[in-house]
XYZ file of N, CA and C in Angstrom:
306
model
N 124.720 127.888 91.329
C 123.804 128.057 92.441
C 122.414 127.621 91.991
N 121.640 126.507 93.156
C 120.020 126.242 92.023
C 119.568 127.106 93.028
N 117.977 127.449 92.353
C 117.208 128.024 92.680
C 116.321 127.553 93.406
N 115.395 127.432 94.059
C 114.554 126.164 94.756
C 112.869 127.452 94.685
N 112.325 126.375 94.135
C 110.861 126.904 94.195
C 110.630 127.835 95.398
N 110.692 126.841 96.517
C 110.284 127.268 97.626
C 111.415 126.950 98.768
N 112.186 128.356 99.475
C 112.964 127.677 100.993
C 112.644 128.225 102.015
N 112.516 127.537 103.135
C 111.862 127.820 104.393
C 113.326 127.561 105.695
N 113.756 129.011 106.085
C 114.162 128.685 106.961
C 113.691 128.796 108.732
N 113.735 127.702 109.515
C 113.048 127.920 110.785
C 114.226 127.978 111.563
N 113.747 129.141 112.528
C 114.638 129.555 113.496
C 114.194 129.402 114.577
N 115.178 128.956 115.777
C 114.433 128.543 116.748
C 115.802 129.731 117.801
N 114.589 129.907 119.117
C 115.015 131.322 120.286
C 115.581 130.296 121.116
N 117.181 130.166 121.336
C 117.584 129.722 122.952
C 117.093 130.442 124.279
N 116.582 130.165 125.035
C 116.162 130.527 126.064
C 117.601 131.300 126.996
N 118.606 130.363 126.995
C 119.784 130.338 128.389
C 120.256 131.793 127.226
N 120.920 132.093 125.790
C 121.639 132.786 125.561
C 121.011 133.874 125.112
N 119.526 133.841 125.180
C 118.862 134.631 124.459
C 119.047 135.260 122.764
N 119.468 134.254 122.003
C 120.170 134.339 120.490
C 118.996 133.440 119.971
N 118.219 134.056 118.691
C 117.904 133.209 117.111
C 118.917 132.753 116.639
N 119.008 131.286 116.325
C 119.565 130.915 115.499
C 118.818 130.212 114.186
N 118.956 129.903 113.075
C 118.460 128.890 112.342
C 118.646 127.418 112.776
N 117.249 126.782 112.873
C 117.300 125.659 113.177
C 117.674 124.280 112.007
N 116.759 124.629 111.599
C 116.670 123.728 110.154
C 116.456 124.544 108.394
N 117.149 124.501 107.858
C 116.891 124.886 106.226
C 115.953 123.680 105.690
N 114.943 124.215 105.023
C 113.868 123.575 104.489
C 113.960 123.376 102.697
N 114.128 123.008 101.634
C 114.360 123.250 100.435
C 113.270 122.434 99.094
N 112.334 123.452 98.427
C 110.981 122.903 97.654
C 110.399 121.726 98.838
N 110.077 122.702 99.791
C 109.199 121.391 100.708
C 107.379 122.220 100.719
N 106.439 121.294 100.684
C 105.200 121.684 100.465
C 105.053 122.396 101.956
N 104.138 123.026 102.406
C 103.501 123.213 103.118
C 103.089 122.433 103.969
N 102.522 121.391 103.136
C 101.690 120.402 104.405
C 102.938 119.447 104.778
N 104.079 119.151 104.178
C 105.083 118.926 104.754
C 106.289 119.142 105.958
N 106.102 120.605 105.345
C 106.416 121.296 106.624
C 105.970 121.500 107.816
N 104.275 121.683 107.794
C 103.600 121.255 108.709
C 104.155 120.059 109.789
N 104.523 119.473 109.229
C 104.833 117.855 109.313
C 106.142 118.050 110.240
N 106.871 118.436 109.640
C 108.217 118.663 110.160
C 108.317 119.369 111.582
N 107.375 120.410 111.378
C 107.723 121.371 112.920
C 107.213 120.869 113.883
N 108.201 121.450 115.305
C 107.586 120.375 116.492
C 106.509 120.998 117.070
N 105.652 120.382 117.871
C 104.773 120.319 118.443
C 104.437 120.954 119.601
N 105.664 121.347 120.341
C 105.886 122.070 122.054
C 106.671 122.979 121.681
N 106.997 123.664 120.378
C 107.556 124.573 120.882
C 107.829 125.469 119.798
N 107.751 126.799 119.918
C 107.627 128.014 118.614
C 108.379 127.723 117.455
N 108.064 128.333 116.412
C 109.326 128.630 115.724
C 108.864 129.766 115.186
N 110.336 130.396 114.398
C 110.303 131.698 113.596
C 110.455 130.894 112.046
N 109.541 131.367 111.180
C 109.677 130.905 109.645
C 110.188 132.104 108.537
N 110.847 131.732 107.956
C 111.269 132.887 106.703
C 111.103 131.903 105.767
N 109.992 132.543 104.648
C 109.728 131.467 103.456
C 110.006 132.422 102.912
N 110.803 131.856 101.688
C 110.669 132.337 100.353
C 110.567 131.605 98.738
N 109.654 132.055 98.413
C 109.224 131.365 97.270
C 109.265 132.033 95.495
N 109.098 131.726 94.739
C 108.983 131.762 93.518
C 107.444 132.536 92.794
N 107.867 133.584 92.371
C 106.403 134.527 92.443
C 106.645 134.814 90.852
N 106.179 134.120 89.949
C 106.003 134.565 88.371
C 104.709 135.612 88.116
N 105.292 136.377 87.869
C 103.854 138.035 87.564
C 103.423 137.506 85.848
N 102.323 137.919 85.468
C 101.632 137.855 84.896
C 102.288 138.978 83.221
N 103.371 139.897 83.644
C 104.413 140.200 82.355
C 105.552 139.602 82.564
N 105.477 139.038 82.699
C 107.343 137.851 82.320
C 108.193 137.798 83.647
N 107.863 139.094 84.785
C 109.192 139.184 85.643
C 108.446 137.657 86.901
N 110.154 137.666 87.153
C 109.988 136.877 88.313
C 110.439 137.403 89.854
N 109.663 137.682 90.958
C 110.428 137.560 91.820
C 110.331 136.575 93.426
N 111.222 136.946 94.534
C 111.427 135.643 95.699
C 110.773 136.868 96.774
N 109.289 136.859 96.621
C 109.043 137.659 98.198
C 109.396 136.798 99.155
N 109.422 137.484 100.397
C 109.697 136.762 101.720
C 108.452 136.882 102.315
N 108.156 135.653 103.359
C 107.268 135.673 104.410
C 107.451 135.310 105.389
N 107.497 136.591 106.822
C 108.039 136.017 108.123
C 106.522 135.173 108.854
N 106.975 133.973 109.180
C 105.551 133.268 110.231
C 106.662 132.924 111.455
N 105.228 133.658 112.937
C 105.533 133.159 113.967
C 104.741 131.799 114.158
N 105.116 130.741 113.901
C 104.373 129.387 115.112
C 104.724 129.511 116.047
N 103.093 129.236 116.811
C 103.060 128.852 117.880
C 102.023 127.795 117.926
N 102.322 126.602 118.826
C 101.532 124.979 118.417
C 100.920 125.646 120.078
N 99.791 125.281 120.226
C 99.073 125.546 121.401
C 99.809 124.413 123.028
N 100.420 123.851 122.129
C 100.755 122.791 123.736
C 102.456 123.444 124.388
N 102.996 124.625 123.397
C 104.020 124.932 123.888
C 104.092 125.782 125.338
N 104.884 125.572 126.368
C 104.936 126.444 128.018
C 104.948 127.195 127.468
N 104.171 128.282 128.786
C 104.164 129.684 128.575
C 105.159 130.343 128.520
N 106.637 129.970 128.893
C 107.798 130.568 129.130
C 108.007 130.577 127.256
N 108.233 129.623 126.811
C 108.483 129.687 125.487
C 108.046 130.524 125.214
N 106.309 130.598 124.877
C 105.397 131.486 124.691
C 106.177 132.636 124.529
N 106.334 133.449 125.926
C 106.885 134.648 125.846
C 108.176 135.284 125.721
N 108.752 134.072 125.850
C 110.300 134.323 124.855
C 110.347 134.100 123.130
N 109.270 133.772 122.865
C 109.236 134.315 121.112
C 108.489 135.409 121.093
N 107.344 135.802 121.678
C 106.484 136.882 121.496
C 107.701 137.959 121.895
N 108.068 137.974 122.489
C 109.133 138.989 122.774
C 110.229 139.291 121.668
N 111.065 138.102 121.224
C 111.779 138.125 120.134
C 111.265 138.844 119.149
N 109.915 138.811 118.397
C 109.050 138.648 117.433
C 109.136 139.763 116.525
N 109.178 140.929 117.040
C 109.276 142.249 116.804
C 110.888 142.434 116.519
N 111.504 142.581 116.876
C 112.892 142.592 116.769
C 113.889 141.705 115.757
N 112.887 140.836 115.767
C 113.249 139.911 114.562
C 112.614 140.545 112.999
N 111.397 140.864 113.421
C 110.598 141.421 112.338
C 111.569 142.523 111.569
N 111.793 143.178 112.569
C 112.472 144.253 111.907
C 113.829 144.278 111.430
N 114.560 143.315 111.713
C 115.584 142.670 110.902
C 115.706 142.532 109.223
N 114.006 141.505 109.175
C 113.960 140.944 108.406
C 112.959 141.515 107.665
N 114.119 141.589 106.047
C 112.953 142.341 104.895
C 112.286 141.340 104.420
N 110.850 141.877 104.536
C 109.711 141.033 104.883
C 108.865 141.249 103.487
N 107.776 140.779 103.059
C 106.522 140.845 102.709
C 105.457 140.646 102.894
N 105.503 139.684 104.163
C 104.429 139.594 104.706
C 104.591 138.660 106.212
N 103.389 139.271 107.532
C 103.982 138.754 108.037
C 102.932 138.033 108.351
N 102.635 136.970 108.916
C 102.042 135.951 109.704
C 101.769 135.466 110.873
N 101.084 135.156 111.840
C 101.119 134.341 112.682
C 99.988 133.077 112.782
N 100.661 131.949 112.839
C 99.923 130.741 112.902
C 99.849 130.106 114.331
N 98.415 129.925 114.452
C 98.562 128.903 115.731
C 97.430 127.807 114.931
N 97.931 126.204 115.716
C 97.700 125.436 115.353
C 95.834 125.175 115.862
């Protein structure tokens, strides 16, 4: 099994079934890459996890939940992730949570 610096999975909310699914697995992708990658009209849910070396030898993979939201996405979207958001949160063992708008 490798390890990957950094993996980002984005999940995207069907509207018709009302289900998260994972959209895309992301694997050692930068930031500003990812940037890159996500679309433009429409939310996503992010779970990063990365590679955290402490300062006495241990290593560990915190998680970080981010909601995007890109400002040109409909309001319907809008409020079918804000809604999800919480419920997802609490799913997911977290370390930190986020929200980005562009």
């Amino acid at each position: 099994k490798k390890w990957y610096q950094r993996r980002v999975r984005a999940m995207k909310a069907d509207a018709t079934s009302l289900l998260v699914t994972v959209d895309e697995t992301f694997e050692d992708v930068t930031i500003e890459d990812l940037a890159d990658e996500l679309p433009t009209a429409e939310p996503r849910f992010l779970l990063i996890s990365y590679v955290l070396n402490h300062s006495d030898g241990r290593v560990s993979y915190p998680l970080c939940f981010i909601f995007y939201t890109p400002p040109t996405a409909k309001p319907e979207l809008k409020m079918l992730y804000s809604s999800s958001k919480i419920e997802i949160e609490g799913k997911v063992k977290r370390y930190k949570v986020l929200r980005v708008k562009k």
